[in-house]
Structures are given as structure tokens and as C-alpha cells.
């Protein structure tokens, strides 16, 4: 049985996630098309210039949007059915996976492209820097996988309790 307050909150959060996705995509497209936003300026920053840097931004954003879509699916499943149902855990696991992949690409692609460039140029020196925030985000995304496993265990316990009653 689903709690009405949780279902209502999940519906509201789902709507906010969809609005957020729309805003992210709209701002991104305005930036890519070079459309002015009045006094606002949208900038993307990467350590790489040219098409490789833009491709990295595009790929990272695409995976992040996919992660948010999976989060919206999970919130819809929470609103529609059991809190620990298979749809909820599957969507949550998908959210964790795509979020982790987006962060992994964001953290590792830059250094990998820099090393490949140095090797293609015949060698040289490349400086690789990692920020603690990058590692913390990766660790947080990995924690979501643990949380998904805990949700699966909660579903199993809930199922056992329903059989007992």
C-alpha cells in the first residue's frame, strides 16, 4: 500500500524534475545556438578547446539528462505503486548508473584526451589534475548503487511481511 503523502510528494518532485530537464535543455540549446539571453550569459567550461571539448560537454549533458529522466520515472513509479516495487528499484538503479557514467566521463575523458593528444604528437608532458569534488561526486554516485540494493532488500522484506499477514 502506498502512502498518499509520499505519492503526492513524488508527483510534485517529478514535475520539478521535468521542469528542470526542460530548463537545462533549453539553456543548453540557447547556448549552442548562440542566442542571447538578455543580460544573462551562459558559458560552458572545459579544459579542452575545440570539438573535443564541446563533444565532452555534449556527452556529459546527455548522460545527465538521461539520469534525470530515469529519476522522473522512479518518482512516477513511487507515486503509482509500491514504494519498493520493481519499477522503482529498476528506475533508481538506472538513475544511479547514468549519473555515475556522466560523472565518470566528466572526470576521466579530459585527462584521457590529453594523454591521447600527447601520444599522437610524439610524446611530451601532460598535467593531470583531479579535484576532491570530482572524487566525492563519483563516490556519491556509487553510494546510490548501494541504496538501490538496500531498496531491493526492503522490497523482499515487505513481500515477506505481506505473506505472513
Tab-separated table of C-alpha atoms in Angstrom:
chain	number	residue	atom	x	y	z
A	1	UNK	CA	0.000	0.000	0.000
A	2	UNK	CA	1.280	3.401	-0.917
A	3	UNK	CA	1.234	6.364	1.453
A	4	UNK	CA	-0.826	9.225	-0.082
A	5	UNK	CA	1.525	11.900	1.279
A	6	UNK	CA	4.548	10.179	-0.266
A	7	UNK	CA	2.700	9.720	-3.559
A	8	UNK	CA	1.765	13.410	-3.603
A	9	UNK	CA	5.359	14.450	-2.834
A	10	UNK	CA	6.674	12.113	-5.537
A	11	UNK	CA	4.298	13.650	-8.094
A	12	UNK	CA	5.428	17.163	-7.158
A	13	UNK	CA	9.092	16.221	-7.280
A	14	UNK	CA	8.561	14.510	-10.611
A	15	UNK	CA	7.044	17.690	-12.015
A	16	UNK	CA	10.019	19.699	-10.708
A	17	UNK	CA	12.451	17.240	-12.285
A	18	UNK	CA	10.673	17.541	-15.660
A	19	UNK	CA	10.734	21.341	-15.377
A	20	UNK	CA	14.438	21.146	-14.503
A	21	UNK	CA	15.131	18.939	-17.518
A	22	UNK	CA	13.283	21.389	-19.746
A	23	UNK	CA	15.247	24.344	-18.372
A	24	UNK	CA	18.582	22.540	-18.696
A	25	UNK	CA	17.896	21.543	-22.302
A	26	UNK	CA	16.537	24.994	-23.222
A	27	UNK	CA	19.505	26.839	-21.736
A	28	UNK	CA	21.912	24.396	-23.343
A	29	UNK	CA	20.298	24.811	-26.771
A	30	UNK	CA	20.273	28.599	-26.439
A	31	UNK	CA	23.977	28.461	-25.588
A	32	UNK	CA	24.784	26.148	-28.515
A	33	UNK	CA	22.802	28.269	-30.954
A	34	UNK	CA	24.403	31.428	-29.625
A	35	UNK	CA	21.096	33.083	-28.796
A	36	UNK	CA	21.402	35.921	-26.308
A	37	UNK	CA	19.524	35.671	-23.055
A	38	UNK	CA	19.359	39.400	-22.412
A	39	UNK	CA	21.735	40.383	-19.630
A	40	UNK	CA	22.412	36.716	-18.831
A	41	UNK	CA	25.363	34.866	-20.299
A	42	UNK	CA	25.593	31.106	-20.421
A	43	UNK	CA	29.099	29.661	-20.553
A	44	UNK	CA	30.485	26.170	-20.560
A	45	UNK	CA	33.968	25.493	-19.354
A	46	UNK	CA	36.255	22.640	-20.185
A	47	UNK	CA	39.988	22.170	-20.165
A	48	UNK	CA	39.874	21.244	-23.830
A	49	UNK	CA	39.243	23.594	-26.683
A	50	UNK	CA	37.593	22.843	-29.974
A	51	UNK	CA	35.382	19.986	-30.994
A	52	UNK	CA	36.758	17.572	-28.356
A	53	UNK	CA	35.810	19.894	-25.512
A	54	UNK	CA	32.366	20.524	-26.962
A	55	UNK	CA	31.819	16.800	-27.543
A	56	UNK	CA	32.715	16.143	-23.903
A	57	UNK	CA	30.209	18.750	-22.735
A	58	UNK	CA	27.533	17.360	-25.073
A	59	UNK	CA	28.081	13.762	-23.961
A	60	UNK	CA	28.168	14.614	-20.264
A	61	UNK	CA	24.998	16.680	-20.519
A	62	UNK	CA	23.221	13.957	-22.499
A	63	UNK	CA	24.025	11.341	-19.857
A	64	UNK	CA	22.998	13.723	-17.063
A	65	UNK	CA	19.636	14.364	-18.762
A	66	UNK	CA	19.126	10.600	-19.196
A	67	UNK	CA	19.832	10.219	-15.461
A	68	UNK	CA	17.211	12.863	-14.673
A	69	UNK	CA	14.679	11.133	-16.944
A	70	UNK	CA	15.299	7.891	-15.032
A	71	UNK	CA	14.793	9.838	-11.773
A	72	UNK	CA	11.468	11.157	-13.090
A	73	UNK	CA	10.471	7.587	-13.998
A	74	UNK	CA	11.343	6.455	-10.487
A	75	UNK	CA	9.273	9.238	-8.928
A	76	UNK	CA	6.354	8.294	-11.182
A	77	UNK	CA	6.675	4.670	-10.074
A	78	UNK	CA	6.717	5.770	-6.419
A	79	UNK	CA	3.560	7.825	-6.975
A	80	UNK	CA	1.761	4.998	-8.805
A	81	UNK	CA	2.676	1.900	-6.884
A	82	UNK	CA	4.502	0.287	-4.008
A	83	UNK	CA	7.437	2.231	-2.598
A	84	UNK	CA	9.846	-0.637	-3.116
A	85	UNK	CA	8.364	-2.145	-6.256
A	86	UNK	CA	10.471	-3.467	-9.119
A	87	UNK	CA	9.753	-0.373	-11.273
A	88	UNK	CA	11.030	1.893	-8.512
A	89	UNK	CA	14.254	-0.008	-7.932
A	90	UNK	CA	14.910	-0.521	-11.654
A	91	UNK	CA	14.427	3.186	-12.376
A	92	UNK	CA	16.526	4.169	-9.388
A	93	UNK	CA	19.312	1.839	-10.485
A	94	UNK	CA	19.134	3.411	-13.968
A	95	UNK	CA	19.347	6.871	-12.412
A	96	UNK	CA	22.415	5.838	-10.400
A	97	UNK	CA	24.040	4.249	-13.463
A	98	UNK	CA	23.593	7.236	-15.790
A	99	UNK	CA	24.599	9.725	-13.112
A	100	UNK	CA	27.754	7.712	-12.424
A	101	UNK	CA	28.535	7.451	-16.144
A	102	UNK	CA	28.082	11.209	-16.637
A	103	UNK	CA	30.415	11.964	-13.753
A	104	UNK	CA	32.939	9.328	-14.850
A	105	UNK	CA	33.067	10.766	-18.368
A	106	UNK	CA	33.330	14.292	-16.989
A	107	UNK	CA	36.226	13.331	-14.690
A	108	UNK	CA	38.142	10.911	-16.900
A	109	UNK	CA	37.592	11.981	-20.517
A	110	UNK	CA	39.592	15.199	-20.240
A	111	UNK	CA	42.766	13.503	-18.998
A	112	UNK	CA	42.303	10.615	-21.450
A	113	UNK	CA	42.015	13.001	-24.401
A	114	UNK	CA	45.040	14.991	-23.172
A	115	UNK	CA	47.140	11.830	-22.913
A	116	UNK	CA	45.992	10.635	-26.345
A	117	UNK	CA	46.891	14.034	-27.800
A	118	UNK	CA	50.364	13.921	-26.295
A	119	UNK	CA	50.906	10.404	-27.603
A	120	UNK	CA	49.728	11.419	-31.063
A	121	UNK	CA	52.128	14.377	-31.027
A	122	UNK	CA	55.034	12.051	-30.288
A	123	UNK	CA	55.161	12.412	-26.533
A	124	UNK	CA	55.657	15.222	-24.123
A	125	UNK	CA	54.315	16.147	-20.762
A	126	UNK	CA	50.669	16.260	-19.722
A	127	UNK	CA	49.473	17.594	-16.406
A	128	UNK	CA	46.579	15.661	-14.889
A	129	UNK	CA	44.635	17.249	-12.074
A	130	UNK	CA	41.774	15.820	-10.080
A	131	UNK	CA	39.681	17.773	-7.663
A	132	UNK	CA	38.339	16.331	-4.451
A	133	UNK	CA	34.838	17.344	-5.525
A	134	UNK	CA	35.158	15.077	-8.586
A	135	UNK	CA	36.002	12.101	-6.408
A	136	UNK	CA	33.226	12.930	-3.949
A	137	UNK	CA	30.642	13.072	-6.739
A	138	UNK	CA	31.821	9.696	-8.050
A	139	UNK	CA	31.646	8.255	-4.541
A	140	UNK	CA	28.137	9.691	-4.116
A	141	UNK	CA	27.005	8.112	-7.361
A	142	UNK	CA	28.444	4.776	-6.270
A	143	UNK	CA	26.585	5.147	-2.962
A	144	UNK	CA	23.341	5.336	-4.953
A	145	UNK	CA	24.029	1.789	-6.207
A	146	UNK	CA	24.228	0.655	-2.575
A	147	UNK	CA	20.987	2.466	-1.878
A	148	UNK	CA	19.358	0.653	-4.823
A	149	UNK	CA	20.457	-2.694	-3.335
A	150	UNK	CA	19.006	-1.640	0.018
A	151	UNK	CA	15.714	-0.816	-1.719
A	152	UNK	CA	15.665	-4.282	-3.279
A	153	UNK	CA	16.219	-5.795	0.173
A	154	UNK	CA	13.409	-3.651	1.595
A	155	UNK	CA	11.139	-4.927	-1.185
A	156	UNK	CA	11.990	-8.518	-0.253
A	157	UNK	CA	11.259	-7.836	3.423
A	158	UNK	CA	7.995	-6.072	2.563
A	159	UNK	CA	6.989	-9.041	0.415
A	160	UNK	CA	7.744	-11.491	3.229
A	161	UNK	CA	5.729	-9.426	5.697
A	162	UNK	CA	2.729	-9.373	3.354
A	163	UNK	CA	2.889	-13.182	3.096
A	164	UNK	CA	2.938	-13.514	6.890
A	165	UNK	CA	-0.125	-11.337	7.349
